[in-house]
Amino acid sequence: MQRFFKGKKILITGNTGFKGSWLTEILLQWGADIVGVSLPPKTEPNLFAILNLEQRIKNYFLDIRDFDALKKVIADERPEIVFHLAAQPIVRISYDDPLTTYSTNALGTANVLQAIHEVGSVRAAVIITTDKVYKNVEWIYPYRENDPLGGYDPYSASKAAADIIAQSYIQSFFNPKDFGKKHQTLVAIARAGNVIGGGDWGEYRLVPDIVRSIYEKNEKVIIRSPRAIRPWEHVLEPLAGYLELASGLYAGKIEYSDAWNFGPDHESFMNVEELVKRATALLAKGTYEIREDNTKHEAGILMLDTTKAKSFLDWSPRLRFQENIDFTFSWYRNYYEKAADPIEFTDAQIKSFFNDASS
Ligand SMILES: NC(=O)c1ccc[n+]([C@@H]2O[C@H](COP(=O)([O-])OP(=O)(O)OC[C@H]3O[C@@H](n4cnc5c(N)ncnc54)[C@H](O)[C@@H]3O)[C@@H](O)[C@H]2O)c1
């Protein structure tokens, strides 16, 4: 797969975010030519700046809600591959500002697909949604790609809308049946759950809260839901899935033009206290205190069934739970303790993850 991406012209929306920065770094390492479309980074520090990405790619700060500006970039740059990650991704913020969430996530996705349709340069596009697109019926069974979509909170509803819009574009304009005859573009939808990894400082997320408490505030980590079980997936896992989809679509695999779940194996479902315990052990720093807060409604656990991706794509989770913890917290430790250069450290993790023999 590494060799496939060399020299390819790739547009990433959301390239200044957590997942987008990791994706950019992987593709730069593999020799791709990257164009980024995003808003400026919102957190300080942020991975985009730490990896010096603004200087290493062709970067556009623009709002994907502005169709004309977005289309102009796609028309000028003529990318062959698009990864669409730009979104307002936080559930809590979606309650405060539902309209920005809907316009960015739903209409922004329509803008990206429409611009791809009108310009015609793109051969493969991967639209990133989430596990939250599924109608959560609060059962224990994992969700499959053909389960009904829904959305209780504005974020989930906006991403379910984005997913349905992408399905509609696939049917109406990029139908695999017409590929090579009426159009040259294949589109896939990728649904993954919450991910962790070095370099995330997003709001209302557990790992950034842990490292901020320990390294920036010198405070105890406060755990409010110690027994809540979460699926812990490293950010590189779904990104490997997105990359696999893009290379297959580009090669004309029409069966890839569909929706795909990317989630962790059962071994990676662990409670919050266990994660914090292992994190403080790995950092050799920090303590925690449990202050249970049972007042807020917590949606029940939602598991993804990944049988389809494991059976039909060259994809399956690579890191075990402890390796994920090691990857994640060693990255922060290296950053805060100013040990190795963060670009070199990040590149070494990428090489090790993808078993790159040249590492
Ligand atoms: N991080 C997770 O755990 C997780 C889980 C499931 C799905 N996702 C999805 O993955 C994608 C990336 O998430 P992330 O964690 O990197 O988020 P992030 O907040 O770190 O990054 C979001 C990116 O979107 C860009 N963006 C936001 N509004 C924009 C607009 N109007 N115009 C242009 N760009 C805009 C931001 O500038 C940033 O680059 C999102 O689509 C998100 O819904 C993330």
Coordinates of C-alpha atoms and ligand atoms in Angstrom, one line a residue:
M1 CA 0.0 0.0 0.0
Q2 CA 2.9 2.4 0.9
R3 CA 4.2 2.3 -2.7
F4 CA 0.7 3.0 -4.2
F5 CA 0.4 6.4 -2.6
K6 CA 3.8 7.7 -3.8
G7 CA 3.3 10.7 -6.0
K8 CA -0.5 10.7 -5.7
K9 CA -2.3 14.0 -5.4
I10 CA -4.5 13.8 -2.4
L11 CA -6.8 16.3 -0.8
I12 CA -7.6 15.9 2.9
T13 CA -10.3 18.0 4.5
G14 CA -9.9 18.4 8.2
N15 CA -6.1 18.1 7.9
T16 CA -5.5 20.5 10.8
G17 CA -7.4 18.1 13.2
F18 CA -6.2 15.1 15.2
K19 CA -7.0 12.4 12.7
G20 CA -6.2 14.6 9.7
S21 CA -2.7 15.5 11.0
W22 CA -1.9 11.8 11.5
L23 CA -3.2 10.9 8.0
T24 CA -1.2 13.7 6.5
E25 CA 2.0 12.5 8.3
I26 CA 1.5 9.0 7.0
L27 CA 0.9 10.1 3.5
L28 CA 3.9 12.5 3.5
Q29 CA 6.0 9.6 4.7
W30 CA 4.8 7.5 1.8
G31 CA 5.6 10.3 -0.7
A32 CA 2.2 11.6 -1.5
D33 CA 1.5 15.2 -2.6
I34 CA -1.0 16.6 -0.1
V35 CA -3.5 19.5 -0.3
G36 CA -5.2 20.4 2.9
V37 CA -8.6 22.1 3.4
S38 CA -9.6 23.1 6.9
L39 CA -10.1 25.8 9.4
P40 CA -7.0 26.8 11.4
P41 CA -6.3 24.5 14.4
K42 CA -8.4 25.2 17.5
T43 CA -6.3 23.9 20.3
E44 CA -3.0 24.9 21.8
P45 CA -0.8 22.8 21.5
N46 CA -1.9 21.0 18.3
L47 CA -0.5 18.2 16.2
F48 CA -0.7 20.2 12.9
A49 CA 1.8 22.7 14.3
I50 CA 4.0 20.2 16.1
L51 CA 4.5 18.3 12.9
N52 CA 5.1 21.6 11.0
L53 CA 2.5 20.5 8.5
E54 CA 1.6 23.9 7.1
Q55 CA 5.0 24.1 5.6
R56 CA 5.1 20.6 4.3
I57 CA 1.8 20.5 2.2
K58 CA -0.3 22.9 0.1
N59 CA -2.5 24.3 2.7
Y60 CA -5.8 26.1 2.4
F61 CA -7.6 27.6 5.4
L62 CA -11.3 27.7 4.2
D63 CA -14.7 26.8 5.4
I64 CA -16.2 23.8 3.6
R65 CA -19.6 25.5 4.0
D66 CA -18.5 27.9 1.3
F67 CA -19.2 25.8 -1.8
D68 CA -17.6 28.2 -4.3
A69 CA -14.3 28.5 -2.4
L70 CA -14.2 24.7 -1.9
K71 CA -15.0 24.0 -5.6
K72 CA -12.3 26.5 -6.7
V73 CA -9.6 24.7 -4.7
I74 CA -10.7 21.3 -6.1
A75 CA -10.8 22.7 -9.6
D76 CA -7.4 24.3 -9.2
E77 CA -5.7 21.4 -7.5
R78 CA -7.4 18.5 -9.3
P79 CA -6.8 15.9 -6.7
E80 CA -7.1 12.2 -7.6
I81 CA -8.0 11.0 -4.1
V82 CA -10.1 12.8 -1.4
F83 CA -10.3 12.0 2.3
H84 CA -13.2 14.0 3.8
L85 CA -12.7 14.3 7.6
A86 CA -13.6 18.0 8.2
A87 CA -16.4 18.2 10.8
Q88 CA -17.6 19.6 14.1
P89 CA -16.9 16.3 15.9
I90 CA -17.9 16.9 19.6
V91 CA -21.2 15.8 20.9
R92 CA -21.3 18.4 23.8
I93 CA -20.5 21.3 21.4
S94 CA -23.3 20.1 19.1
Y95 CA -25.8 20.8 21.9
D96 CA -24.5 24.3 22.3
D97 CA -24.4 25.0 18.6
P98 CA -26.5 22.6 16.6
L99 CA -26.8 24.7 13.5
T100 CA -23.0 25.0 13.0
T101 CA -22.8 21.2 13.6
Y102 CA -25.5 20.5 11.0
S103 CA -24.2 22.9 8.4
T104 CA -20.6 21.7 8.7
N105 CA -21.2 18.0 9.0
A106 CA -24.2 17.5 6.7
L107 CA -24.1 20.3 4.2
G108 CA -20.3 20.5 4.3
T109 CA -20.3 16.8 3.2
A110 CA -22.8 17.6 0.4
N111 CA -20.5 20.5 -0.7
V112 CA -17.5 18.2 -0.9
L113 CA -19.3 15.5 -2.9
Q114 CA -20.9 18.0 -5.2
A115 CA -17.5 19.7 -5.9
I116 CA -16.0 16.3 -6.6
H117 CA -18.9 15.6 -9.0
E118 CA -18.6 18.9 -10.8
V119 CA -14.8 18.9 -11.2
G120 CA -14.4 15.3 -12.2
S121 CA -10.7 14.8 -11.3
V122 CA -11.2 12.5 -8.3
R123 CA -11.0 8.7 -8.8
A124 CA -11.4 7.7 -5.1
A125 CA -13.1 9.5 -2.2
V126 CA -13.5 8.3 1.4
I127 CA -16.1 10.0 3.5
I128 CA -15.5 9.7 7.2
T129 CA -18.6 9.4 9.4
T130 CA -18.7 7.6 12.8
D131 CA -20.1 4.7 14.8
K132 CA -22.7 7.3 16.2
V133 CA -24.5 7.2 12.8
Y134 CA -26.3 4.0 14.0
K135 CA -29.7 4.2 15.7
N136 CA -28.6 3.2 19.2
V137 CA -31.2 0.8 20.4
E138 CA -29.2 0.1 23.6
W139 CA -28.6 -3.5 23.0
I140 CA -25.5 -5.6 23.6
Y141 CA -25.1 -6.7 20.0
P142 CA -22.5 -5.1 17.7
Y143 CA -23.9 -2.9 14.9
R144 CA -23.5 -4.0 11.3
E145 CA -23.3 -1.8 8.2
N146 CA -26.9 -2.6 7.2
D147 CA -28.4 -1.6 10.6
P148 CA -30.7 1.4 10.6
L149 CA -29.1 4.9 11.1
G150 CA -30.4 7.4 13.5
G151 CA -29.3 10.2 15.8
Y152 CA -30.4 11.3 19.3
D153 CA -28.0 14.2 19.8
P154 CA -27.3 16.8 17.1
Y155 CA -23.8 15.5 16.4
S156 CA -25.0 12.0 15.8
A157 CA -27.9 13.2 13.7
S158 CA -25.6 15.4 11.6
K159 CA -23.2 12.6 10.9
A160 CA -26.1 10.2 10.1
A161 CA -27.3 12.9 7.7
A162 CA -23.8 13.1 6.2
D163 CA -23.7 9.3 5.8
I164 CA -27.1 9.3 4.0
I165 CA -26.0 12.2 1.8
A166 CA -22.9 10.2 0.8
Q167 CA -25.1 7.1 0.1
S168 CA -27.3 9.2 -2.1
Y169 CA -24.3 10.6 -4.0
I170 CA -23.1 7.0 -4.5
Q171 CA -26.4 5.9 -5.9
S172 CA -27.2 9.0 -7.9
F173 CA -23.8 10.2 -9.3
F174 CA -21.1 7.7 -8.5
N175 CA -23.0 4.5 -8.9
P176 CA -20.5 1.6 -9.2
K177 CA -22.7 0.1 -11.9
D178 CA -21.9 3.1 -14.1
F179 CA -18.2 3.3 -13.2
G180 CA -16.0 3.6 -16.2
K181 CA -19.0 4.5 -18.4
K182 CA -20.8 7.5 -17.0
H183 CA -18.2 8.5 -14.4
Q184 CA -14.7 7.7 -13.1
T185 CA -15.2 8.2 -9.3
L186 CA -15.7 5.6 -6.6
V187 CA -16.8 6.7 -3.1
A188 CA -16.8 4.8 0.2
I189 CA -18.1 5.6 3.6
A190 CA -16.0 4.8 6.7
R191 CA -17.5 4.5 10.2
A192 CA -15.2 4.3 13.2
G193 CA -15.6 5.0 16.9
N194 CA -13.7 7.1 19.3
V195 CA -10.0 6.9 18.8
I196 CA -7.0 7.7 21.0
G197 CA -3.4 8.4 20.2
G198 CA -0.6 11.0 20.7
G199 CA -1.2 14.6 19.7
D200 CA -4.9 15.0 20.6
W201 CA -5.8 18.0 22.7
G202 CA -9.5 18.2 21.7
E203 CA -12.1 19.4 24.2
Y204 CA -14.2 16.9 26.3
R205 CA -12.0 13.9 25.5
L206 CA -10.5 11.7 28.2
V207 CA -6.9 11.2 27.0
P208 CA -6.3 15.0 26.5
D209 CA -7.9 15.6 29.9
I210 CA -5.5 13.1 31.5
V211 CA -2.3 14.5 29.9
R212 CA -3.4 18.1 30.6
S213 CA -4.0 17.3 34.3
I214 CA -0.7 15.6 34.7
Y215 CA 1.6 17.7 32.6
E216 CA 0.1 21.1 32.3
K217 CA -2.0 21.6 35.5
N218 CA 0.0 19.3 37.9
E219 CA -3.3 18.1 39.2
K220 CA -4.8 14.7 40.0
V221 CA -6.8 13.1 37.2
I222 CA -10.4 13.1 38.3
I223 CA -12.4 10.1 37.1
R224 CA -16.1 10.5 37.0
S225 CA -17.2 7.2 35.4
P226 CA -14.6 4.7 36.6
R227 CA -16.6 1.6 35.6
A228 CA -17.8 2.9 32.2
I229 CA -16.5 0.5 29.5
R230 CA -15.2 2.0 26.3
P231 CA -13.8 0.6 23.1
W232 CA -10.2 2.0 22.9
E233 CA -8.9 2.1 19.4
H234 CA -5.7 3.7 18.3
V235 CA -6.0 6.5 15.6
L236 CA -3.8 4.6 13.2
E237 CA -6.3 1.6 13.1
P238 CA -9.2 3.4 11.3
L239 CA -6.7 5.4 9.2
A240 CA -5.3 2.1 7.9
G241 CA -8.8 1.3 6.9
Y242 CA -9.4 4.6 5.1
L243 CA -6.1 4.1 3.2
E244 CA -7.0 0.6 2.2
L245 CA -10.4 1.8 0.9
A246 CA -8.8 4.6 -1.1
S247 CA -6.2 2.4 -2.8
G248 CA -8.9 -0.2 -3.6
L249 CA -11.3 2.4 -5.0
Y250 CA -8.5 3.9 -7.1
A251 CA -7.8 0.5 -8.5
G252 CA -11.4 0.3 -9.6
K253 CA -12.7 -2.2 -7.0
I254 CA -16.4 -1.3 -7.2
E255 CA -17.2 -3.5 -4.3
Y256 CA -15.3 -1.1 -2.0
S257 CA -17.9 1.6 -2.8
D258 CA -20.0 1.0 0.2
A259 CA -20.1 1.6 4.0
W260 CA -17.5 0.0 6.3
N261 CA -17.1 -0.3 10.0
F262 CA -13.6 0.0 11.6
G263 CA -13.6 -0.8 15.3
P264 CA -11.4 -2.6 17.9
D265 CA -11.6 -6.2 18.9
H266 CA -13.3 -7.2 22.1
E267 CA -10.0 -7.3 24.0
S268 CA -9.8 -3.5 23.7
F269 CA -13.0 -2.9 25.7
M270 CA -11.8 -1.7 29.0
N271 CA -13.1 0.5 31.8
V272 CA -12.0 4.1 32.3
E273 CA -10.2 3.5 35.6
E274 CA -8.1 0.7 34.0
L275 CA -7.0 3.1 31.2
V276 CA -6.0 5.8 33.6
K277 CA -4.2 3.3 35.8
R278 CA -2.1 2.1 32.9
A279 CA -1.6 5.6 31.6
T280 CA -0.1 6.8 34.9
A281 CA 2.0 3.7 35.1
L282 CA 3.4 4.3 31.6
L283 CA 4.0 8.0 32.2
A284 CA 5.6 7.2 35.6
K285 CA 3.8 10.4 36.7
G286 CA 0.4 11.5 38.0
T287 CA -2.2 10.2 40.4
Y288 CA -6.0 9.9 40.1
E289 CA -9.0 10.3 42.2
I290 CA -12.5 8.8 41.7
R291 CA -15.4 11.3 42.0
E292 CA -18.4 9.5 40.6
D293 CA -20.9 11.6 38.9
N294 CA -24.1 9.6 38.1
T295 CA -26.2 12.6 37.3
K296 CA -25.6 12.7 33.5
H297 CA -27.3 10.3 31.2
E298 CA -24.7 8.1 29.4
A299 CA -25.6 6.4 26.2
G300 CA -25.0 2.6 26.5
I301 CA -22.0 1.1 24.9
L302 CA -22.1 0.8 21.2
M303 CA -20.0 -1.8 19.5
L304 CA -19.2 -2.1 15.8
D305 CA -19.2 -5.4 14.0
T306 CA -16.1 -5.4 11.8
T307 CA -16.7 -8.8 10.1
K308 CA -17.2 -7.1 6.8
A309 CA -13.9 -5.1 6.8
K310 CA -12.0 -8.2 8.1
S311 CA -13.5 -10.4 5.4
F312 CA -13.4 -8.2 2.4
L313 CA -10.6 -5.7 2.9
D314 CA -7.0 -6.2 3.8
W315 CA -7.7 -4.8 7.3
S316 CA -7.9 -5.9 10.9
P317 CA -6.9 -4.3 14.1
R318 CA -3.1 -4.4 14.6
L319 CA -2.5 -3.2 18.2
R320 CA -3.5 -4.9 21.3
F321 CA -4.9 -2.8 24.2
Q322 CA -1.6 -2.5 26.0
E323 CA 0.3 -1.6 22.8
N324 CA -2.3 1.1 22.1
I325 CA -1.7 2.5 25.6
D326 CA 2.1 2.4 25.0
F327 CA 1.8 4.1 21.6
T328 CA -0.5 6.8 23.0
F329 CA 1.1 7.8 26.2
S330 CA 4.7 7.3 25.1
W331 CA 3.9 9.9 22.5
Y332 CA 2.8 12.4 25.1
R333 CA 5.7 11.6 27.4
N334 CA 8.1 12.2 24.6
Y335 CA 6.5 15.5 23.7
Y336 CA 6.2 16.9 27.2
E337 CA 9.6 15.7 28.3
K338 CA 11.1 17.1 25.1
A339 CA 13.0 13.9 24.3
A340 CA 13.1 12.9 20.6
D341 CA 12.0 15.3 17.9
P342 CA 8.2 14.9 17.7
I343 CA 8.2 14.4 13.9
E344 CA 10.8 11.6 14.1
F345 CA 8.9 10.1 17.0
T346 CA 5.6 10.2 15.1
D347 CA 7.2 8.8 12.0
A348 CA 8.7 5.9 14.0
Q349 CA 5.3 5.0 15.4
I350 CA 3.8 5.0 11.9
K351 CA 6.6 2.8 10.5
S352 CA 6.3 0.4 13.4
F353 CA 2.5 0.2 13.0
F354 CA 2.6 -0.5 9.3
N355 CA 5.5 -2.9 9.7
D356 CA 7.6 -0.9 7.4
A357 CA 10.8 -2.9 6.8
S358 CA 12.7 0.3 6.1
S359 CA 12.2 1.5 9.7
Ligands
LIG1 N1 -11.7 11.5 17.1 C1 -12.6 10.6 17.2 O1 -12.6 9.9 18.2 C2 -13.6 10.4 16.1 C3 -14.5 9.3 16.3 C4 -15.5 9.1 15.2 C5 -15.5 9.9 14.1 N2 -14.6 10.9 14.0 C6 -14.7 11.7 12.8 O2 -13.3 11.9 12.3 C7 -13.2 13.2 11.7 C8 -12.0 13.9 12.3 O3 -12.1 14.0 13.7 P1 -11.0 14.6 14.6 O4 -11.1 13.9 15.9 O5 -9.7 14.7 13.9 O6 -11.6 16.1 14.9 P2 -10.8 17.5 15.1 O7 -11.7 18.4 15.8 O8 -9.5 17.3 15.7 O9 -10.6 18.0 13.6 C9 -11.7 18.5 12.8 C10 -11.2 19.1 11.6 O10 -12.3 19.6 10.8 C11 -12.0 20.9 10.4 N3 -13.2 21.7 10.3 C12 -14.2 21.8 11.2 N4 -15.2 22.7 10.7 C13 -14.8 23.0 9.4 C14 -15.3 23.8 8.4 N5 -16.5 24.4 8.6 N6 -14.6 24.0 7.3 C15 -13.4 23.4 7.1 N7 -12.9 22.6 8.0 C16 -13.5 22.4 9.2 C17 -11.1 21.5 11.5 O11 -10.4 22.6 11.1 C18 -10.2 20.3 11.8 O12 -9.2 20.2 10.8 C19 -14.5 13.9 11.9 O13 -15.3 13.7 10.7 C20 -15.1 13.1 13.0 O14 -16.6 13.2 13.0 C21 -13.7 11.2 15.0

